[in-house]
mmCIF file of C-alpha atoms in Angstrom:
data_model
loop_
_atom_site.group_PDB
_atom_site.id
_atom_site.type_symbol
_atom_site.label_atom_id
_atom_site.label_comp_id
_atom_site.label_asym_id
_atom_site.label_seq_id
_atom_site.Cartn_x
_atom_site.Cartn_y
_atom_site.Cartn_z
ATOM 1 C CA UNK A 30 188.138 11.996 154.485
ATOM 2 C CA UNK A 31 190.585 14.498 152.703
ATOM 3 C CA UNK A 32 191.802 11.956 151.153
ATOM 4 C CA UNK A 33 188.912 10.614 149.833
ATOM 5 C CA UNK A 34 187.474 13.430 148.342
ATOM 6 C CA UNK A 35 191.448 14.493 146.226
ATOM 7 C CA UNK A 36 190.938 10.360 145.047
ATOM 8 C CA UNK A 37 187.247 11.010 143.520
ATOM 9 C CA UNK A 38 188.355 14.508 142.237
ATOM 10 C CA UNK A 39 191.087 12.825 140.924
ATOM 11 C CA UNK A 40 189.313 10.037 138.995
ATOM 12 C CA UNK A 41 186.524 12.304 137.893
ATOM 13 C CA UNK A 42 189.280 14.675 136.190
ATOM 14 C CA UNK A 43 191.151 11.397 134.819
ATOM 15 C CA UNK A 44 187.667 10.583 133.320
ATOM 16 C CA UNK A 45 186.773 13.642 131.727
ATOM 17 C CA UNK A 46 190.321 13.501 129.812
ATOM 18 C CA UNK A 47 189.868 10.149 128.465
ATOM 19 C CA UNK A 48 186.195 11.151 127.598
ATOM 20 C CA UNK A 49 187.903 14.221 125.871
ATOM 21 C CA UNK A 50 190.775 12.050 124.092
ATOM 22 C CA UNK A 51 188.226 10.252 122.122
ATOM 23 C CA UNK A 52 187.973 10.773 118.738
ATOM 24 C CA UNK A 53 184.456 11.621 116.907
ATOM 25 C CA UNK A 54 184.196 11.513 113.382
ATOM 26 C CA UNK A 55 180.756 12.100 110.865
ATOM 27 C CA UNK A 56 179.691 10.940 107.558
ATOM 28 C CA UNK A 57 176.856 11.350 105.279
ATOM 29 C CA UNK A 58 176.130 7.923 104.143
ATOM 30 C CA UNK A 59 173.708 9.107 101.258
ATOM 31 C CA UNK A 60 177.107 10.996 100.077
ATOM 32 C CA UNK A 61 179.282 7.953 99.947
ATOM 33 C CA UNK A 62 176.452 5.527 98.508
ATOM 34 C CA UNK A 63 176.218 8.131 95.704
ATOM 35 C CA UNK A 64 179.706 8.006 95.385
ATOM 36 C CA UNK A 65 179.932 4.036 94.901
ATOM 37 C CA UNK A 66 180.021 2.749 91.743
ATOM 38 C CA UNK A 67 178.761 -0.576 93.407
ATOM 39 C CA UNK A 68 175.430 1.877 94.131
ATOM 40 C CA UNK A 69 175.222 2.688 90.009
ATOM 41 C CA UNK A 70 174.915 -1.296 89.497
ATOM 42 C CA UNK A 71 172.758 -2.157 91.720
ATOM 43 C CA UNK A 72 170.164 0.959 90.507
ATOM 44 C CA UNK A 73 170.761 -0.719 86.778
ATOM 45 C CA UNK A 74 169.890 -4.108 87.921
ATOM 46 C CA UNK A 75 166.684 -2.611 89.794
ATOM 47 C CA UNK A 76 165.744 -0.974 86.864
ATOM 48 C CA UNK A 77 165.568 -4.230 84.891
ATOM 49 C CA UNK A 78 163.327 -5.702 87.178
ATOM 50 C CA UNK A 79 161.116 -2.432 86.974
ATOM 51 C CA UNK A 80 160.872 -2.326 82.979
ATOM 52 C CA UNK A 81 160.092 -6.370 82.962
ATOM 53 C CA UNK A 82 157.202 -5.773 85.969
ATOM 54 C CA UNK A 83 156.021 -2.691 83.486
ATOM 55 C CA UNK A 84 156.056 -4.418 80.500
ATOM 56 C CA UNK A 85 153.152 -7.041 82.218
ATOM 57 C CA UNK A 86 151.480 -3.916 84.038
ATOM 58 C CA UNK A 87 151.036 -2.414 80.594
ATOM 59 C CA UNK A 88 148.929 -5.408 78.905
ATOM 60 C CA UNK A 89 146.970 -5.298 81.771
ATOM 61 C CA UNK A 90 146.355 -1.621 81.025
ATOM 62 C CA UNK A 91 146.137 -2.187 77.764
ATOM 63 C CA UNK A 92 143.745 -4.942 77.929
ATOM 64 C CA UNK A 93 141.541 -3.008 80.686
ATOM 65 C CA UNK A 94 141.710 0.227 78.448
ATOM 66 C CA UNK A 95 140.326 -2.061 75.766
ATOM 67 C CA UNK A 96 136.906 -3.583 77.615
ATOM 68 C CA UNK A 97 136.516 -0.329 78.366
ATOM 69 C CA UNK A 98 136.145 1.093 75.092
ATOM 70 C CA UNK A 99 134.354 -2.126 74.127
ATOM 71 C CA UNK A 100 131.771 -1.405 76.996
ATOM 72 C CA UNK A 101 131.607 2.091 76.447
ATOM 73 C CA UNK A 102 130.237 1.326 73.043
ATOM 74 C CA UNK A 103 128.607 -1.389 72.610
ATOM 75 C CA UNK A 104 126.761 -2.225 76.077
ATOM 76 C CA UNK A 105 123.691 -0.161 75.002
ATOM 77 C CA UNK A 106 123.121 -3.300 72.456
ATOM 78 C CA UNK A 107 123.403 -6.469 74.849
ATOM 79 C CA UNK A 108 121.082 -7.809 76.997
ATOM 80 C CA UNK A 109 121.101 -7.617 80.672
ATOM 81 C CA UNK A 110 122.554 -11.184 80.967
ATOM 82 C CA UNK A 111 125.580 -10.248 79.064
ATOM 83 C CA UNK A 112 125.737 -6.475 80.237
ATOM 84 C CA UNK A 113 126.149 -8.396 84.061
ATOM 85 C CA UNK A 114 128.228 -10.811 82.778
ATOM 86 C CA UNK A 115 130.483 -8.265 80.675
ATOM 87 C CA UNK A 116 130.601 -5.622 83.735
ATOM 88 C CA UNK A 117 131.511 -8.539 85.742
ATOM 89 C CA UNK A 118 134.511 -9.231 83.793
ATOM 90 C CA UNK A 119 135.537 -5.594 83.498
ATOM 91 C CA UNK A 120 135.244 -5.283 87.060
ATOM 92 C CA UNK A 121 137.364 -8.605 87.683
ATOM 93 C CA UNK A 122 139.765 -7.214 85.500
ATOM 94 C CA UNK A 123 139.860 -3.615 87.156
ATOM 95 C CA UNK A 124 140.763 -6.180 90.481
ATOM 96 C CA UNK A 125 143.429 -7.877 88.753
ATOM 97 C CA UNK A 126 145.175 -4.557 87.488
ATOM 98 C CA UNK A 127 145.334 -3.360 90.986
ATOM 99 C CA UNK A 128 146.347 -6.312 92.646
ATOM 100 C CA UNK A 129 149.243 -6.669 90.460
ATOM 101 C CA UNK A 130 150.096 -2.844 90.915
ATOM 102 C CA UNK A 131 150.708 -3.366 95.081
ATOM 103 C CA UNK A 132 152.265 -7.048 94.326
ATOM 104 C CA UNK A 133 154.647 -5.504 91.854
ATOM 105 C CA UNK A 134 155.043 -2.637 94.231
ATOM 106 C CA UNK A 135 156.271 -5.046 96.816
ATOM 107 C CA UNK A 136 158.421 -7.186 94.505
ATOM 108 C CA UNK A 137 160.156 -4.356 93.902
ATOM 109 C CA UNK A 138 160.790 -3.224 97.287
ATOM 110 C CA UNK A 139 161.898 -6.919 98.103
ATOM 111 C CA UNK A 140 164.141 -6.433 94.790
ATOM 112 C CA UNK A 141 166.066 -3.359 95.925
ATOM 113 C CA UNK A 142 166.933 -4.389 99.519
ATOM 114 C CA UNK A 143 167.898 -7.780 98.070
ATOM 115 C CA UNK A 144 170.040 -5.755 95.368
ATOM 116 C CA UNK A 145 171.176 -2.715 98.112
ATOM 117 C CA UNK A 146 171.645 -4.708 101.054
ATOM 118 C CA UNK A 147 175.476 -5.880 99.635
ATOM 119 C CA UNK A 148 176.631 -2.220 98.773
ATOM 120 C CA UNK A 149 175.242 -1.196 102.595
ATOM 121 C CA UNK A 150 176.615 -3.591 103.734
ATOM 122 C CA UNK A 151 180.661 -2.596 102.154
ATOM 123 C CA UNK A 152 179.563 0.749 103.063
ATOM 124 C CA UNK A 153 179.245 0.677 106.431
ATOM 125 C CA UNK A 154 182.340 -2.021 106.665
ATOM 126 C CA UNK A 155 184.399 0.809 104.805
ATOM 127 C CA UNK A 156 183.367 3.417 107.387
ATOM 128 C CA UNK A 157 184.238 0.641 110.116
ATOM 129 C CA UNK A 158 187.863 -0.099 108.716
ATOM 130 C CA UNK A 159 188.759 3.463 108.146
ATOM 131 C CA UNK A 160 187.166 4.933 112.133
ATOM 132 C CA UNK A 161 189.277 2.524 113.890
ATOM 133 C CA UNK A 162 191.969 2.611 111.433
ATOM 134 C CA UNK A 163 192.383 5.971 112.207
ATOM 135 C CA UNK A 164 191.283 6.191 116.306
ATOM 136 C CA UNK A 165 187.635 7.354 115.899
ATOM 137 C CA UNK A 166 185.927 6.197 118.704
ATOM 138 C CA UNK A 167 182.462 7.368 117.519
ATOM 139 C CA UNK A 168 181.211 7.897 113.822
ATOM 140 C CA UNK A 169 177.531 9.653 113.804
ATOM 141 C CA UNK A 170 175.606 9.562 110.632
ATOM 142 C CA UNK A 171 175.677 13.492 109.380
ATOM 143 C CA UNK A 172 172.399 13.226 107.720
ATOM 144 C CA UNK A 173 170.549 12.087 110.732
ATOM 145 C CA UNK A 174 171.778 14.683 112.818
ATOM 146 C CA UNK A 175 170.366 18.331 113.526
ATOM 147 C CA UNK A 176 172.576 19.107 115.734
ATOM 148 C CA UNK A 177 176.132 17.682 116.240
ATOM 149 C CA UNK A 178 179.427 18.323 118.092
ATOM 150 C CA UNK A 179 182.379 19.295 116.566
ATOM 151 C CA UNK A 180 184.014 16.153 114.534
ATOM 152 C CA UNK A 181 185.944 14.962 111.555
ATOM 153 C CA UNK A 182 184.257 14.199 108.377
ATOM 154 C CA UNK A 183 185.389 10.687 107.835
ATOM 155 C CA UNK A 184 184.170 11.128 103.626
ATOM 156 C CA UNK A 185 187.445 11.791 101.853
ATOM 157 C CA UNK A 186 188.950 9.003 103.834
ATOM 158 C CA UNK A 187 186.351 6.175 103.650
ATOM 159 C CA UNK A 188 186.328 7.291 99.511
ATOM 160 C CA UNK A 189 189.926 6.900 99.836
ATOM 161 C CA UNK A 190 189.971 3.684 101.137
ATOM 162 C CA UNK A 191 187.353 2.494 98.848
ATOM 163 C CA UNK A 192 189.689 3.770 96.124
ATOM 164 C CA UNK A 193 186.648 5.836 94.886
ATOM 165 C CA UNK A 194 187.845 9.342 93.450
ATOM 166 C CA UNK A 195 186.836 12.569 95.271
ATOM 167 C CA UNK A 196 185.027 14.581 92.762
ATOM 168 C CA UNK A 197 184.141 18.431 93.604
ATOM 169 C CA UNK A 198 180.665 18.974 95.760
ATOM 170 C CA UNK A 199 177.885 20.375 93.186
ATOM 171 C CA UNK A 200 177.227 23.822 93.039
#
């Protein structure tokens, strides 16, 4: 029974010091995106699609801002056949401008996870290469984590191996 109890003692000690051996390592991931100049490219190519899906939105605006003043004025002189018929319109267009405002809102979103999902993606290959390059058993995300046991921030290394250089924090 002696001996029983000295084995489990045993392998509950030889656990604990492999459990302590491991390696833990952080990273803020917003820090090293920031840092990529793949991130800078992708924000300019998202930007072009915004300004072309503004350019549209703005005739519509235009154009809506325009029967407005048009109805503003000069519905006191029509009829009520062509006051329904103009409000109609105005209203259809009012529909149209909004529609296009959440489709264009979704395009966009579409756009940038099309455009982001590459750079994420070498990101978090980076961080990959460079834990078990260097024995990390465990890499937690710094900015998702209150509170955090003591580790090794894995930044200057993953920047290193991305060949990105370290630049001083802001102030």
């Amino acid at each position: 029974m002696k001996k029983i109890i000295v084995l489990a003692v045993v392998a509950i000690m030889g656990t604990a010091a492999t459990a302590n051996a491991q390696k833990i390592g952080h990273i803020n991931t917003n820090d090293l995106l920031v840092a990529m100049p793949e991130t800078k490219k992708a924000q300019e190519k998202l930007k072009v699609a915004q300004d072309s899906l503004n350019v549209v939105y703005g005739q519509l605006i235009k154009e809506y801002q325009e029967k407005d003043s048009v109805i503003r004025v000069d519905s006191v002189k029509w009829s009520l056949p062509i006051k329904q018929i103009r409000f109609k319109e105005f209203q259809d267009l009012q529909e149209a401008v909004q529609n296009y405002s959440t489709q264009a809102q979704q395009v966009l979103q579409q756009k940038e996870q099309e455009i982001f999902a590459p750079v994420q993606k070498a990101a978090l290959d980076a961080i990959q290469t460079v834990a078990k390059a260097n024995g990390y058993v465990y890499v937690l995300s710094r900015d998702a984590l209150l509170v955090a046991p003591t580790s090794d921030d894995l930044l200057p290394l993953v920047k290193k191996f991305l060949k990105i250089a370290d630049t001083p924090a802001a102030k």
